[in-house]
XYZ file of C-alpha atoms in Angstrom:
365
model
C 106.173 51.133 147.909
C 108.873 51.641 145.269
C 106.238 51.316 142.580
C 104.171 54.038 144.241
C 107.186 56.351 144.450
C 108.041 55.747 140.815
C 104.483 56.533 139.752
C 104.410 59.746 141.782
C 107.745 60.871 140.315
C 106.505 60.069 136.837
C 103.325 62.065 137.430
C 105.312 65.026 138.735
C 107.586 64.856 135.698
C 104.614 64.765 133.331
C 102.997 67.696 135.138
C 106.176 69.753 134.873
C 106.384 69.030 131.150
C 102.731 70.017 130.718
C 103.267 73.224 132.695
C 106.325 74.100 130.631
C 104.438 73.424 127.424
C 101.543 75.548 128.641
C 103.874 78.424 129.551
C 105.578 78.115 126.167
C 102.232 78.328 124.363
C 101.118 81.323 126.444
C 104.372 83.138 125.673
C 103.974 82.535 121.946
C 100.336 83.605 122.147
C 101.268 86.851 123.923
C 103.889 87.662 121.302
C 101.410 87.029 118.493
C 98.720 89.161 120.123
C 101.220 91.992 120.616
C 102.266 91.851 116.951
C 98.637 91.938 115.818
C 97.802 94.909 118.068
C 100.841 96.937 116.936
C 100.072 96.208 113.292
C 96.428 97.164 113.788
C 97.345 100.490 115.424
C 99.784 101.327 112.602
C 97.197 100.547 109.925
C 94.459 102.532 111.673
C 96.556 105.645 112.324
C 98.023 105.612 108.818
C 94.635 105.411 107.144
C 93.126 108.078 109.432
C 95.857 110.443 108.243
C 95.055 109.487 104.652
C 91.343 110.141 105.161
C 92.065 113.626 106.500
C 93.702 114.511 103.192
C 91.809 112.742 100.421
C 88.381 113.815 101.662
C 89.420 117.237 100.360
C 90.867 118.095 96.952
C 94.516 117.270 96.288
C 96.428 118.631 93.314
C 96.648 116.085 90.515
C 93.896 113.830 91.851
C 90.629 113.840 89.981
C 87.240 113.169 91.533
C 87.303 109.578 90.277
C 90.789 109.154 91.705
C 89.665 110.239 95.148
C 86.723 107.829 95.009
C 89.017 104.893 94.252
C 91.540 105.941 96.884
C 88.793 106.416 99.460
C 87.607 102.891 98.672
C 91.146 101.561 99.140
C 91.510 103.455 102.422
C 88.203 102.043 103.679
C 89.262 98.497 102.766
C 92.658 98.931 104.437
C 91.053 100.481 107.519
C 88.828 97.413 107.836
C 91.960 95.373 108.608
C 92.618 97.393 111.742
C 89.025 98.167 112.723
C 87.248 94.902 111.897
C 89.480 91.921 111.073
C 91.975 92.263 113.904
C 89.522 93.069 116.745
C 87.174 90.259 115.743
C 89.890 87.608 115.608
C 91.510 88.818 118.825
C 88.143 88.757 120.565
C 87.498 85.210 119.384
C 90.982 84.043 120.398
C 90.875 85.651 123.846
C 87.286 85.072 124.965
C 86.216 81.849 123.309
C 87.208 78.285 124.071
C 87.467 76.195 120.933
C 88.219 72.856 122.485
C 84.823 71.605 121.309
C 85.052 72.934 117.761
C 83.776 75.960 115.799
C 80.456 77.716 116.221
C 78.376 80.313 114.378
C 80.585 83.185 115.548
C 83.673 81.643 113.974
C 81.828 81.301 110.656
C 80.877 85.003 110.729
C 84.432 86.055 111.580
C 85.851 83.890 108.785
C 83.370 85.486 106.362
C 84.464 88.994 107.440
C 88.126 88.047 107.060
C 87.732 86.660 103.556
C 85.485 89.542 102.445
C 87.897 92.273 103.565
C 90.889 90.488 102.015
C 89.060 90.030 98.716
C 87.699 93.589 98.639
C 91.200 94.954 99.142
C 92.516 92.957 96.163
C 89.617 94.016 93.907
C 90.142 97.662 94.906
C 93.855 97.514 94.114
C 93.008 96.052 90.712
C 90.472 98.866 90.112
C 93.084 101.526 90.914
C 95.558 99.910 88.504
C 92.888 99.868 85.794
C 92.064 103.535 86.447
C 95.742 104.461 86.232
C 96.086 102.549 82.950
C 93.158 104.450 81.413
C 94.516 107.780 82.680
C 97.914 107.222 81.073
C 96.988 105.575 77.769
C 93.584 107.165 77.142
C 93.837 110.652 78.692
C 91.393 112.246 76.240
C 88.760 109.568 76.906
C 89.372 109.503 80.660
C 86.413 111.728 81.555
C 84.025 109.828 79.306
C 85.183 106.342 80.336
C 85.437 106.984 84.073
C 82.387 109.066 84.713
C 81.065 109.409 88.232
C 78.531 106.660 87.543
C 81.117 104.235 86.120
C 83.529 104.946 88.946
C 80.926 104.257 91.608
C 79.882 101.117 89.716
C 83.443 99.748 89.772
C 83.725 100.519 93.469
C 80.363 98.858 94.144
C 81.523 95.745 92.283
C 84.728 95.639 94.325
C 82.690 95.680 97.535
C 79.691 93.562 96.494
C 81.242 90.732 94.471
C 83.332 89.255 97.354
C 80.338 88.814 99.732
C 78.428 87.074 96.939
C 81.302 84.713 96.150
C 81.885 83.995 99.833
C 78.215 83.724 100.836
C 78.381 79.997 101.878
C 80.944 80.726 104.619
C 78.832 82.431 107.367
C 76.293 79.583 107.623
C 77.205 76.724 110.001
C 76.316 73.288 108.771
C 76.627 74.301 105.118
C 79.123 72.874 102.649
C 81.929 75.018 104.121
C 83.701 73.987 107.316
C 85.419 76.605 109.465
C 87.864 76.119 112.338
C 89.796 78.395 114.673
C 93.548 78.170 114.143
C 95.553 78.483 117.356
C 98.683 78.938 115.236
C 97.523 82.089 113.417
C 94.727 83.167 115.852
C 92.320 83.407 112.928
C 89.051 81.715 111.996
C 89.924 79.915 108.767
C 88.356 77.582 106.270
C 89.128 73.911 106.726
C 91.080 73.674 103.502
C 91.429 69.896 103.626
C 87.631 69.472 103.453
C 86.942 72.431 101.137
C 89.567 71.855 98.454
C 87.397 72.720 95.454
C 85.891 75.825 97.016
C 89.239 77.142 98.274
C 90.927 76.698 94.894
C 88.001 78.188 92.995
C 87.969 81.284 95.238
C 91.696 81.699 94.675
C 91.181 81.493 90.912
C 88.294 83.986 90.992
C 89.895 86.545 93.314
C 93.680 86.463 93.564
C 94.711 85.502 90.043
C 92.418 87.912 88.113
C 93.402 90.838 90.347
C 97.092 89.969 90.050
C 96.876 89.737 86.258
C 95.127 93.123 85.977
C 97.589 94.815 88.327
C 100.646 93.296 86.671
C 99.550 94.071 83.122
C 98.385 97.636 83.831
C 101.369 98.652 85.939
C 103.853 96.984 83.594
C 102.423 98.866 80.611
C 102.528 102.166 82.516
C 106.095 101.475 83.653
C 107.258 100.717 80.110
C 105.583 103.873 78.796
C 107.266 105.936 81.498
C 110.617 104.344 80.711
C 110.302 105.204 77.026
C 109.414 108.790 77.913
C 112.354 109.010 80.283
C 114.744 107.800 77.589
C 113.409 110.424 75.188
C 113.842 113.137 77.798
C 117.373 111.967 78.498
C 118.137 112.065 74.792
C 116.762 115.551 74.118
C 117.150 117.264 77.497
C 120.360 115.751 78.798
C 121.156 114.558 82.308
C 118.999 117.189 83.982
C 115.908 115.031 83.537
C 117.271 111.803 84.969
C 115.743 112.539 88.361
C 112.194 112.045 87.009
C 112.068 108.289 87.588
C 108.492 108.317 88.831
C 107.667 104.798 87.663
C 110.480 103.130 89.583
C 109.660 105.233 92.642
C 105.945 104.363 92.736
C 104.944 101.434 90.517
C 107.806 99.086 91.388
C 107.316 99.393 95.201
C 103.535 99.031 94.798
C 103.836 95.756 92.880
C 106.672 94.460 95.068
C 104.640 95.113 98.219
C 101.539 93.489 96.718
C 103.251 90.248 95.728
C 105.352 90.116 98.908
C 102.268 90.425 101.111
C 99.752 88.319 99.205
C 101.696 85.549 97.412
C 102.837 83.643 100.555
C 99.271 83.598 101.880
C 97.847 82.285 98.616
C 100.662 79.734 98.283
C 99.999 78.428 101.806
C 96.275 78.254 101.060
C 96.863 76.180 97.919
C 99.368 73.959 99.732
C 96.954 73.302 102.598
C 94.109 72.558 100.205
C 96.101 70.120 98.057
C 98.149 68.379 100.750
C 95.560 68.362 103.546
C 98.226 69.378 106.070
C 99.103 72.762 107.507
C 102.397 74.618 107.408
C 104.462 75.122 110.613
C 102.962 77.323 113.313
C 104.941 80.549 112.903
C 104.975 80.281 109.124
C 101.202 80.040 109.188
C 100.969 83.064 111.486
C 103.216 85.174 109.245
C 101.591 84.271 105.930
C 98.059 84.749 107.306
C 98.711 88.193 108.793
C 101.184 89.399 106.170
C 98.442 90.664 103.790
C 97.180 93.025 106.495
C 100.538 94.817 106.438
C 99.722 95.771 102.853
C 97.076 98.046 104.371
C 99.877 100.069 105.977
C 102.262 99.908 103.013
C 99.539 101.275 100.731
C 99.548 104.444 102.843
C 103.232 104.887 102.040
C 103.353 103.948 98.369
C 100.054 105.468 97.245
C 100.098 108.581 99.411
C 103.196 109.586 101.372
C 105.496 109.327 98.336
C 103.311 111.929 96.647
C 104.510 115.503 97.196
C 101.054 117.053 96.816
C 99.696 114.713 99.474
C 102.456 115.652 101.921
C 101.898 119.353 101.332
C 98.176 119.022 101.895
C 98.734 116.976 105.051
C 101.097 119.605 106.464
C 98.549 122.297 105.661
C 95.801 120.347 107.448
C 98.045 119.826 110.478
C 98.725 123.556 110.613
C 95.025 124.345 110.490
C 94.210 121.774 113.182
C 97.002 123.028 115.416
C 95.911 126.637 115.031
C 92.279 125.730 115.683
C 92.844 123.458 118.690
C 95.803 125.072 120.418
C 97.030 128.360 118.920
C 99.565 129.033 121.690
C 101.185 125.608 121.354
C 101.237 125.970 117.558
C 103.066 129.298 117.858
C 105.509 127.811 120.356
C 106.315 124.885 118.037
C 106.543 127.176 115.026
C 103.679 125.524 113.139
C 102.192 128.872 112.164
C 105.366 130.363 110.725
C 104.350 129.489 107.188
C 104.049 132.628 105.161
C 100.723 133.818 103.888
C 101.967 133.506 100.319
C 102.749 129.792 100.755
C 99.338 129.041 102.242
C 97.475 130.962 99.546
C 99.488 129.339 96.772
C 98.901 125.910 98.302
C 95.150 126.507 98.445
C 95.052 127.755 94.870
C 97.170 124.827 93.727
C 94.871 122.288 95.394
C 91.778 123.880 93.872
C 93.148 123.914 90.349
C 90.426 122.431 88.163
C 92.799 121.504 85.340
C 93.883 118.412 87.269
C 90.307 117.155 87.576
C 90.471 115.448 84.167
C 93.833 113.727 84.337
C 95.000 110.735 86.357
C 94.659 108.898 89.627
C 97.752 110.014 91.476
C 99.872 113.066 90.718
C 102.937 110.861 90.403
C 101.119 108.858 87.751
C 99.845 112.051 86.161
C 103.411 113.156 85.461
C 104.402 109.951 83.685
C 103.364 111.116 80.228
C 103.302 114.860 80.883
C 107.028 115.299 81.449
C 107.537 116.245 77.823
């Protein structure tokens, strides 16, 4: 009888531990899902605002510039509209106790493609900025409409080609669903060579191009700023465009992407995964770059903010004139609106640089 009682107590104790563990896992899962949803909403809303502006002309942004920035906005929007919904759907509706299936392979392919396209697009923008600053007279001939669209096509078509083995179950690539990061990932322990080769073909080339191009532009801007300080005095010290744009862009890029790549290499070489929350953070951290790009590439720019305010005024007046008058959104003088329209349609800027902040780097003199 005592043995029976001991067994029943032991079973109850084990059940309570299992229930507590289950509740703990559900709590962590809910927190992770909430973080992903909030991040996805921020990325989507930020890039919708960007699309409203760059689909029209903005002062200082050439046609090629808008093409590259539209490509970046599309790649960033894919984080919130494709990557996050797919992985949340898989994590909430599928049971992966028996292993991966064809759906997980497709989701992993979409994840890797969007991540890679975003890196290639950032590298293309850095290259375009480099040409605009150091070869302004050859800018129109080097970055013609055809060449610009070709670079954008390469940024979107090369990643699917490199990652083509992933969506096919039973191929050389193994995919599993990670309960730690809620993402369909490659099994890095069994795909060491492929994982490392993709890192060498995608992350490192893009990082080298971005670092070299932005560093050269920053040094050129610094030399110009020193000359202005020498000949114009302290009045020109406020024109520190490079530190205000290029430094945050590169800092955000390496902060968001380096931990993910480091964890990928560690998993591939060691065959073991990092702790649960570290894996969640490093896997989803690159998606936050899709929101930070909206700030560093767009909202810092004065011309962008002016155009966005003008668009908001027009939308408010068109949708709800009475509310717009009540909130004072239509108090802008006619002279300001006309000057803003003329400034945005100025064709002189069509042959300069990618972003108006970059355009001013070598034109301050």
